[in-house]
Coordinates of C-alpha atoms in Angstrom, one line a residue:
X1 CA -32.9 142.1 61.2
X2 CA -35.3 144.5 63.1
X3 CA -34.2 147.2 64.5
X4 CA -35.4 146.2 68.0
X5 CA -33.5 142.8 67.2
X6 CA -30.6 144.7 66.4
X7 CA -30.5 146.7 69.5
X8 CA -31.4 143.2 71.8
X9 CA -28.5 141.4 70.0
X10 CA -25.7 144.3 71.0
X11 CA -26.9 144.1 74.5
X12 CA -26.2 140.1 74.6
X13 CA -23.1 140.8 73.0
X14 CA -22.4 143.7 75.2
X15 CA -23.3 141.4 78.4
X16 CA -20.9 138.3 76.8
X17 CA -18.5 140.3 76.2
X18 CA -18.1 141.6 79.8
X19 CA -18.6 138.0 81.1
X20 CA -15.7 136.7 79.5
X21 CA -13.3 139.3 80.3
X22 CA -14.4 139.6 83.5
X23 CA -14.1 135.8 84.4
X24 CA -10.5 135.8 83.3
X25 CA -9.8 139.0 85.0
X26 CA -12.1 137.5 87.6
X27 CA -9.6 134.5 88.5
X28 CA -6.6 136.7 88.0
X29 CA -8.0 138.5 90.9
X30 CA -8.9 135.0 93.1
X31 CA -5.2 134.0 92.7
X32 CA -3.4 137.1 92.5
X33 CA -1.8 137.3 96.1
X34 CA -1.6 133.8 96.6
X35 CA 0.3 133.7 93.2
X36 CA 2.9 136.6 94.7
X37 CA 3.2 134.8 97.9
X38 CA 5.1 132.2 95.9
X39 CA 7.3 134.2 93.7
X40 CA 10.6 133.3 94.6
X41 CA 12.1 136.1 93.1
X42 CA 14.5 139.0 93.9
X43 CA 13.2 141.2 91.3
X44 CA 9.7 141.3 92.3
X45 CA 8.0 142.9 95.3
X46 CA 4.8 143.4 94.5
X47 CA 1.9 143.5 97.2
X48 CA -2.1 142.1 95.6
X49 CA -3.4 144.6 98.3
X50 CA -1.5 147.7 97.1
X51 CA -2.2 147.1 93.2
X52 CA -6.1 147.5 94.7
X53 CA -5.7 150.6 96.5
X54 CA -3.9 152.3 93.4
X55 CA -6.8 150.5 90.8
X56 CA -9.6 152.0 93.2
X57 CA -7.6 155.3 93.9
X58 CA -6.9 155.6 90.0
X59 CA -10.6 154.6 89.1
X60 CA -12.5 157.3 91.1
X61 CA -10.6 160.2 89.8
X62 CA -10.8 158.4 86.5
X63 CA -14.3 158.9 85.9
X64 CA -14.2 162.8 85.8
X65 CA -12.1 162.2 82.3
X66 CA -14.0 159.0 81.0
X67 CA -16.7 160.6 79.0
X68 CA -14.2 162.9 77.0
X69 CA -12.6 160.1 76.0
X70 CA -16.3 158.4 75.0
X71 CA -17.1 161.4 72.9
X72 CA -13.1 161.1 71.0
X73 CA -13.2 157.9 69.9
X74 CA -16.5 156.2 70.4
X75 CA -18.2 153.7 73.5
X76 CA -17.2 150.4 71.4
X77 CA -13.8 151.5 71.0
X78 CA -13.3 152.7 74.3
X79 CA -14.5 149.0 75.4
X80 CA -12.3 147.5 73.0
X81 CA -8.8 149.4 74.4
X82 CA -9.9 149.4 77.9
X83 CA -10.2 145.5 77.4
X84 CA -6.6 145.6 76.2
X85 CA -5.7 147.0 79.7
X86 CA -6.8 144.5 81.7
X87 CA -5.5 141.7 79.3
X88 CA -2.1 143.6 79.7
X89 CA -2.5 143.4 83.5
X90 CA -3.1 139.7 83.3
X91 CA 0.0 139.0 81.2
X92 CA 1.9 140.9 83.9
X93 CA 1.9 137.8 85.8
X94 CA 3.6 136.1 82.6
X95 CA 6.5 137.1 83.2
X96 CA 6.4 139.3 87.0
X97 CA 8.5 142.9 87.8
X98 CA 7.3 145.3 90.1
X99 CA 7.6 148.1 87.8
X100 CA 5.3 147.0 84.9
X101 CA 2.7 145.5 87.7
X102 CA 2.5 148.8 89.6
X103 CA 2.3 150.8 86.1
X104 CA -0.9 148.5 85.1
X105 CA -2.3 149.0 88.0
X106 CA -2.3 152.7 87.3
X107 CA -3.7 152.1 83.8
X108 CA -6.2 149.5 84.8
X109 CA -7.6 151.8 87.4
X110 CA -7.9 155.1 84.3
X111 CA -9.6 151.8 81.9
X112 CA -11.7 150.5 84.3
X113 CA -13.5 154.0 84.7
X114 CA -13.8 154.0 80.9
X115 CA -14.9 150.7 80.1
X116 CA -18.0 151.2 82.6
X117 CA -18.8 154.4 81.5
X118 CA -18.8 153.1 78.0
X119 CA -21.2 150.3 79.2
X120 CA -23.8 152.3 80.6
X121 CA -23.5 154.5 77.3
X122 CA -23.8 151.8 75.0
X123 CA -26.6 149.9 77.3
X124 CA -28.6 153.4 76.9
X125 CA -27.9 154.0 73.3
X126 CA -29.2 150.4 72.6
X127 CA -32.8 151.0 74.4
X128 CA -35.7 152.6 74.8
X129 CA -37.6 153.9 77.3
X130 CA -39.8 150.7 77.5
X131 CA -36.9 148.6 76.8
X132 CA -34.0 150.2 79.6
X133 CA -35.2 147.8 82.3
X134 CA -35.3 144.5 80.5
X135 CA -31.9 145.8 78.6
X136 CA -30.1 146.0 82.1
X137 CA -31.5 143.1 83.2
X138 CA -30.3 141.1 80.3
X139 CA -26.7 142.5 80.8
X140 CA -26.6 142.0 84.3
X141 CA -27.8 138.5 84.5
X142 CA -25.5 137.8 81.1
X143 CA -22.4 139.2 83.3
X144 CA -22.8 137.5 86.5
X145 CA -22.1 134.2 84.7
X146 CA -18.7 134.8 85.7
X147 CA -19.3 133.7 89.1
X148 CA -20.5 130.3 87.7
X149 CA -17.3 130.0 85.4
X150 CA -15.0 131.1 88.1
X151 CA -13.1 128.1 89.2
X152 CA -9.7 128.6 90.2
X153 CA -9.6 129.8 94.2
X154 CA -6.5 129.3 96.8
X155 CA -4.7 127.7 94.1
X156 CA -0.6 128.0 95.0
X157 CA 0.9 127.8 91.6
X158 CA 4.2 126.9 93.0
X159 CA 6.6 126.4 89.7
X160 CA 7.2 129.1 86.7
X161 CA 5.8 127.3 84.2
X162 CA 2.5 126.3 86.3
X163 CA 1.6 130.2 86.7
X164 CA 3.2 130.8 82.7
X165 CA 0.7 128.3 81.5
X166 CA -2.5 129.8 83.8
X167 CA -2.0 133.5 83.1
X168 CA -1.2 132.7 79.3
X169 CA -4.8 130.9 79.5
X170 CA -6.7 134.1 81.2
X171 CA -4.9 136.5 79.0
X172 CA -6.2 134.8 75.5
X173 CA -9.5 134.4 77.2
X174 CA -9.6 138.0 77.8
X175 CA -8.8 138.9 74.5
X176 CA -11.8 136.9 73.6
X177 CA -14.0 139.2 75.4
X178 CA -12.4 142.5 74.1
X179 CA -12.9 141.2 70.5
X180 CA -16.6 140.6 71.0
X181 CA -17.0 144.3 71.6
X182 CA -16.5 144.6 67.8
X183 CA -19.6 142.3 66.8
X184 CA -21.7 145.5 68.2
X185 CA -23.3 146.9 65.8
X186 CA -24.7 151.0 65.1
X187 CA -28.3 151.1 66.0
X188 CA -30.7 151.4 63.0
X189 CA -31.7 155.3 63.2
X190 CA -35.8 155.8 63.8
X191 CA -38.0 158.3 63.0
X192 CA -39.1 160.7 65.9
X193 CA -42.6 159.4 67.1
X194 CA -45.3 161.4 68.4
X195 CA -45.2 159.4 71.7
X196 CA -42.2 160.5 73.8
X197 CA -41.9 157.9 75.9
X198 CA -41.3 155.4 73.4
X199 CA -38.3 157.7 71.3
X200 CA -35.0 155.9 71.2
X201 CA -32.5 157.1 73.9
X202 CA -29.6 159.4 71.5
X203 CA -26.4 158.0 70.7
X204 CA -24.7 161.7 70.3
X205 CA -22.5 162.1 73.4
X206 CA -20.1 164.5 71.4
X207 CA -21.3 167.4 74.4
X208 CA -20.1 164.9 77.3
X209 CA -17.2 166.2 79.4
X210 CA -16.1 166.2 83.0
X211 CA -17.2 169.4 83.2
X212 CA -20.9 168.0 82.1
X213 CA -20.3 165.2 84.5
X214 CA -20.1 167.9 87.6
X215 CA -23.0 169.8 86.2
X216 CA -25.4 166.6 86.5
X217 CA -23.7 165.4 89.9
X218 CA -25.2 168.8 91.2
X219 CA -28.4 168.1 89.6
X220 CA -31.4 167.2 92.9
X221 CA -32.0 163.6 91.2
X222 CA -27.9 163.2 91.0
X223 CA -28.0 164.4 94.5
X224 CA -30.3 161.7 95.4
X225 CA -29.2 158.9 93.8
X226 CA -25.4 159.3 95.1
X227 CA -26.8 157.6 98.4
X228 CA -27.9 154.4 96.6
X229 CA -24.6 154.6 94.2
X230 CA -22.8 154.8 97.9
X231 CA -24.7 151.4 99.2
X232 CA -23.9 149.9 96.1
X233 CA -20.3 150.6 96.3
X234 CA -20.0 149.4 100.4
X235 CA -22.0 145.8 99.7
X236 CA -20.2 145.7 96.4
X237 CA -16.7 145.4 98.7
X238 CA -18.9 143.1 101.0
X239 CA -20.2 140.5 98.9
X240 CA -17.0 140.6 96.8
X241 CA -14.6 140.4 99.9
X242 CA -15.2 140.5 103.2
X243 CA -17.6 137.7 103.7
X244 CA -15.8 135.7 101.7
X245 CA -12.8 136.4 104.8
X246 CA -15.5 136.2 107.3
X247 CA -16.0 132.7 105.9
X248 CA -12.2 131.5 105.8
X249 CA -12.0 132.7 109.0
X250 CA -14.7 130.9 110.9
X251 CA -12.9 127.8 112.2
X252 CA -16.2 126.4 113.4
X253 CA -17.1 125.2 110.0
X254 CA -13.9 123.0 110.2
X255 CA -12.0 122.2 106.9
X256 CA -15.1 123.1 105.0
X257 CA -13.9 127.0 105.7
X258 CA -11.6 127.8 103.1
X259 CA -13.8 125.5 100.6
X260 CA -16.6 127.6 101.3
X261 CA -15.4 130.8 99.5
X262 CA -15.3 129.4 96.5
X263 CA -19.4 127.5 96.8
X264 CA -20.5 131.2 98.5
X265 CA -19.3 132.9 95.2
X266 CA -20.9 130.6 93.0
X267 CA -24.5 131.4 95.0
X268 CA -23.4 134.6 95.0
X269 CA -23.8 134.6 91.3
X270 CA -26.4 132.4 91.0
X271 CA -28.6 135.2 93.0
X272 CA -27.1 137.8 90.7
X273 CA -28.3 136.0 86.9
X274 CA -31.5 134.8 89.2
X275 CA -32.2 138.8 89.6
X276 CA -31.3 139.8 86.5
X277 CA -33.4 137.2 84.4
X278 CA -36.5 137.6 87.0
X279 CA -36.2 141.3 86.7
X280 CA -35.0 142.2 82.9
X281 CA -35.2 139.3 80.8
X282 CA -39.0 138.1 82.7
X283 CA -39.7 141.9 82.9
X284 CA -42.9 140.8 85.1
X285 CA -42.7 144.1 87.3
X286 CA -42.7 146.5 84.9
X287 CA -46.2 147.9 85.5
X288 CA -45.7 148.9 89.1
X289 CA -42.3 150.6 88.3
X290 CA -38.6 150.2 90.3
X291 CA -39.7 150.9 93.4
X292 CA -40.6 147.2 94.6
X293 CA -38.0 145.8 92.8
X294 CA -35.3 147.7 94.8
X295 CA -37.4 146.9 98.3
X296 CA -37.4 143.4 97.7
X297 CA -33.6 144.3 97.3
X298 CA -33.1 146.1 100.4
X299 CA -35.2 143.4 102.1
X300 CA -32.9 140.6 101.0
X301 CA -30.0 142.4 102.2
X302 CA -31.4 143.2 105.7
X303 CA -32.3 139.4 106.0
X304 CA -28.9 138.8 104.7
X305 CA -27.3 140.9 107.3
X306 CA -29.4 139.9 110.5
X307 CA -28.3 136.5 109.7
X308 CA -24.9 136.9 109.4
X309 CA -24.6 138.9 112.2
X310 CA -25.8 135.8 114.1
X311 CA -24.1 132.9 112.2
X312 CA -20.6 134.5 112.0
X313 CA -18.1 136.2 114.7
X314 CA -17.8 140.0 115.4
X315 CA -13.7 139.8 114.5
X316 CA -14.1 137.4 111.5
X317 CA -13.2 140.5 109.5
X318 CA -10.1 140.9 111.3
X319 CA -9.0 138.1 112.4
X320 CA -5.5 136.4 112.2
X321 CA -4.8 133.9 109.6
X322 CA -5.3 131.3 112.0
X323 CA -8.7 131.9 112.3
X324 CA -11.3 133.0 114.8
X325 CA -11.9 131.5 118.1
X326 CA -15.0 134.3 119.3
X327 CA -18.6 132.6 119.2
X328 CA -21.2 133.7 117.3
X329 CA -25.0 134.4 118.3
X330 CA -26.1 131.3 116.9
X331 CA -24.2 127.7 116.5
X332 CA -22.6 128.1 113.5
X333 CA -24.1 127.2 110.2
X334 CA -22.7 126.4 106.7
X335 CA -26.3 126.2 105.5
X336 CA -27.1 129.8 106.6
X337 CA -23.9 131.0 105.4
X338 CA -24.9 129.6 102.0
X339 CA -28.3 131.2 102.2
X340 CA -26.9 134.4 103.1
X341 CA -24.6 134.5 99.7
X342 CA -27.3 134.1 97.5
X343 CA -29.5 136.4 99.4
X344 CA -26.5 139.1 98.7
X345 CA -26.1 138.3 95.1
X346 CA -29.9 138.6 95.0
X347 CA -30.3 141.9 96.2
X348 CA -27.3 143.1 94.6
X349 CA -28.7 142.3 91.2
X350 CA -31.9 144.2 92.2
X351 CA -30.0 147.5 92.8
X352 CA -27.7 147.6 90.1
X353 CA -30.3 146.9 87.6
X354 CA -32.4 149.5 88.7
X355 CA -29.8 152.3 89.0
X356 CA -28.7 151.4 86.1
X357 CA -32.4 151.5 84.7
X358 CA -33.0 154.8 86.1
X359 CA -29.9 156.7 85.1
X360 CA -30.1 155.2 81.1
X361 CA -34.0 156.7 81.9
X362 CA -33.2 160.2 83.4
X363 CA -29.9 160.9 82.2
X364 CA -31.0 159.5 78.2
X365 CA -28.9 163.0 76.8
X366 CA -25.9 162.7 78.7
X367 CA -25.6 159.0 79.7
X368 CA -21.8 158.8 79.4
X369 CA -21.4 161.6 81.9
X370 CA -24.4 160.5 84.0
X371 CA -22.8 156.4 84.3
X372 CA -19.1 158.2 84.8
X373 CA -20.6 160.2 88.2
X374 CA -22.7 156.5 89.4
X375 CA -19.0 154.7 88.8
X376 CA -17.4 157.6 90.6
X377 CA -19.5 157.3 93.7
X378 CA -19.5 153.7 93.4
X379 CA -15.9 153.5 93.3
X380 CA -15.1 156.3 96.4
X381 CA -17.7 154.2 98.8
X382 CA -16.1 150.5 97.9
X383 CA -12.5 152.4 98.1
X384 CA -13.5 153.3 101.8
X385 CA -15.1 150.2 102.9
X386 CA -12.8 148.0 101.3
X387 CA -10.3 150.3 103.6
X388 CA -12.3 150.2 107.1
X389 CA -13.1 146.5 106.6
X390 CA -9.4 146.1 108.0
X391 CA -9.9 147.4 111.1
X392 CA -14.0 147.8 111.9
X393 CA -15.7 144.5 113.6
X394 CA -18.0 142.4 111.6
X395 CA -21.0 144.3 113.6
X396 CA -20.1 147.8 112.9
X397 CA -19.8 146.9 109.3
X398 CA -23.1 145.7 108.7
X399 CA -24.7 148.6 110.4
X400 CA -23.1 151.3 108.2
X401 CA -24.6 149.1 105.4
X402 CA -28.1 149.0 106.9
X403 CA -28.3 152.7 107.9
X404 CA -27.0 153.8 104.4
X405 CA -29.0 151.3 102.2
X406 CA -32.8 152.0 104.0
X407 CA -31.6 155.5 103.2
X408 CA -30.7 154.8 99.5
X409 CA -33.9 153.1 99.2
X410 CA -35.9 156.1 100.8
X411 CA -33.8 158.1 98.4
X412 CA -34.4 156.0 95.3
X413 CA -38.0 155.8 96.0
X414 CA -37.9 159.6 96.0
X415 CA -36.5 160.0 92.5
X416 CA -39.2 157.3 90.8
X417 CA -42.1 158.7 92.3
X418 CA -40.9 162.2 90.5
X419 CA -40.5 160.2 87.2
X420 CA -43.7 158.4 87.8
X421 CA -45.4 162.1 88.9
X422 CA -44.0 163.6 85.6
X423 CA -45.2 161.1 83.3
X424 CA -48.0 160.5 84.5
X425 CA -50.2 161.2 81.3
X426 CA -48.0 159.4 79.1
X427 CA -47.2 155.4 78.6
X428 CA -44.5 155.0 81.6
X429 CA -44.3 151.2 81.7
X430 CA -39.9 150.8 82.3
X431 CA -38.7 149.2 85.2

């Protein structure tokens, strides 16, 4: 096999492998508090909510140690015990105490900061410059099948061996996905051509720290990209769980409500592998560079966002379990509501390949530290919003996004034009 085939298969695998874990960890996550909610147990009082505060807490601070443990023991192995994590946090449910659920929790939160870092790492060690943009893509679209597979939601597994039998399921199919992470193989070593541009991105990370990872967040394109890693990490907690509680709580749409959490997250997804493919595997854009790619993202989200401001009630957010009784702007309508996931998956998918694009691009040297600072800015803004989305109306919310992704895009456009500027005379043609 080529070496370019070489490096394309580890990025499918790399993408399969996160898209089976992450649809068993996925639907843990769908039926993780209704699951609780039917414990009828005296030796377990665990809380869904909490275990997400502590796993968003403990992966923020996480990502200041994640790229010393990449240099120890290697990007594929520190996929392949960070894997182990969340399998062990899926068996938890096996057999329930609130010890052992709180204590993965912890862990999950220090692995999940790992296993992204290790991601980006590998994703960057497995391209080129020419080659980062379609790479991401590939990944992206590869992991957002997960929203397509994802098919338990509001499930009440009422009896022991109902839930034994479910979580016994997601933990094997986990361990499928960690054991994938071992089909990646070394990139083929290549000679140093003349033409910079097309040199493959190093594999050595030994120098990566959290002391490195500081260095770079000080660095005036770190500095500038933190406001697009912050947009990513508010509609990340959006898209992933406040609509789909804006939804549930509109009674207008009738008994369709609570159905329609589970059909927004598959359009969700089906915006997400639609960007992805379009903008990576397609890799039509190339020649004109990120910048459009990330406005037709921004745009997507401000149509997103208008709508939904006028389809669904200012206190869906925080309404009762009961439901909303406020009016929207506009007679209610499952259609737009529909629309309005995939238009967030869509420009979701346009974001996050791109930053992902640009660090791998700018950061090529120090990737693992580079990834560890986007995660830990990431992580901080969705810890915040997922936080204020208990108590802020559906209004407010949308405006923090607006204001802070037209600056991230501002922002984002500032950093490309200075890659563009600086490679101007050579053959720039990544996305």
């Amino acid at each position: 096999m080529s070496p370019e085939g070489k490096t394309l298969l580890n990025v499918i695998v790399l993408g399969l492998g996160f898209m089976v874990t992450f649809t068993a960890f996925g639907t843990c996550g769908n039926i993780e508090q209704t699951v609780i909610k039917s414990f009828n147990s005296t030796e377990f009082h665990g809380s869904g909510y909490t275990s997400m505060a502590i796993i968003y807490a403990v992966f923020s601070a996480s990502n200041l140690i994640a790229p010393s443990v990449i240099a120890v023991i290697g990007p594929q192995l520190s996929l392949f015990f960070s894997g182990l994590v969340y399998s062990g946090y899926i068996a938890v449910f096996i057999h329930p105490y609130t010890s052992s659920f709180y204590t993965l929790s912890v862990l999950l939160g220090i692995a999940a900061a790992v296993l992204w870092t290790a991601q980006g790492n590998l994703l960057t060690i497995n391209s080129k410059d020419s080659t980062i943009g379609r790479n991401s893509g590939i990944f992206w679209a590869l992991m957002q099948f997960r929203y397509i597979l994802l098919v338990l939601k509001n499930v009440v597994l009422v009896s022991d061996k109902d839930r034994q039998t479910v979580f016994i399921t997601l933990t094997v199919i986990s361990l499928v996905g960690n054991f994938l992470f071992f089909l990646i193989q070394r990139p083929d070593p290549e000679p140093a051509p003349s033409d910079a541009s097309e040199s493959p991105l190093p594999a050595d990370i030994s120098d990566s720290s959290s002391v490195k990872s500081i260095q770079l967040a000080m660095t005036k394109e770190m500095l500038l990209l933190s406001i697009p890693f912050a947009y990513s990490g508010l509609e990340l907690t959006f898209y992933s769980g406040v609509y789909g509680t804006c939804l549930g709580a509109m009674t207008q749409f009738g008994d369709d409500a609570k159905g329609l959490i589970g059909l927004s997250g598959i359009l969700i997804g089906v915006g997400e592998i639609l960007g992805g493919g379009v903008f990576g595997i397609l890799d039509k854009c190339n020649r004109f560079g990120r910048n459009p790619v990330v406005f037709l993202g921004i745009f997507t989200h401000i149509v997103a966002f208008y709508l939904i401001f006028l389809n669904i009630a200012s206190d869906a957010p925080v309404a009762p379990e009961e439901g909303t009784q406020m009016q929207a702007f506009i007679q209610p309508s499952v259609t737009v509501a529909l629309i309005c996931s995939f238009l967030l998956g869509l420009g979701d998918s346009c974001f996050n390949t791109q930053l992902i694009s640009i660090v791998g691009f700018l950061f090529r040297e120090d990737s693992a530290s580079a990834f560890a600072v986007f995660k830990f800015v990431q992580s901080i803004t969705a810890a915040v919003a997922f936080f204020y989305s208990n108590y802020l109306l559906l209004h407010w919310q949308l405006l923090i996004m607006v204001l802070t992704g037209f600056l991230g895009t501002i922002t984002f456009f500032v950093v490309e034009w200075g890659v563009i500027n600086s490679r101007r005379d050579s053959d720039y043609d990544s996305i």
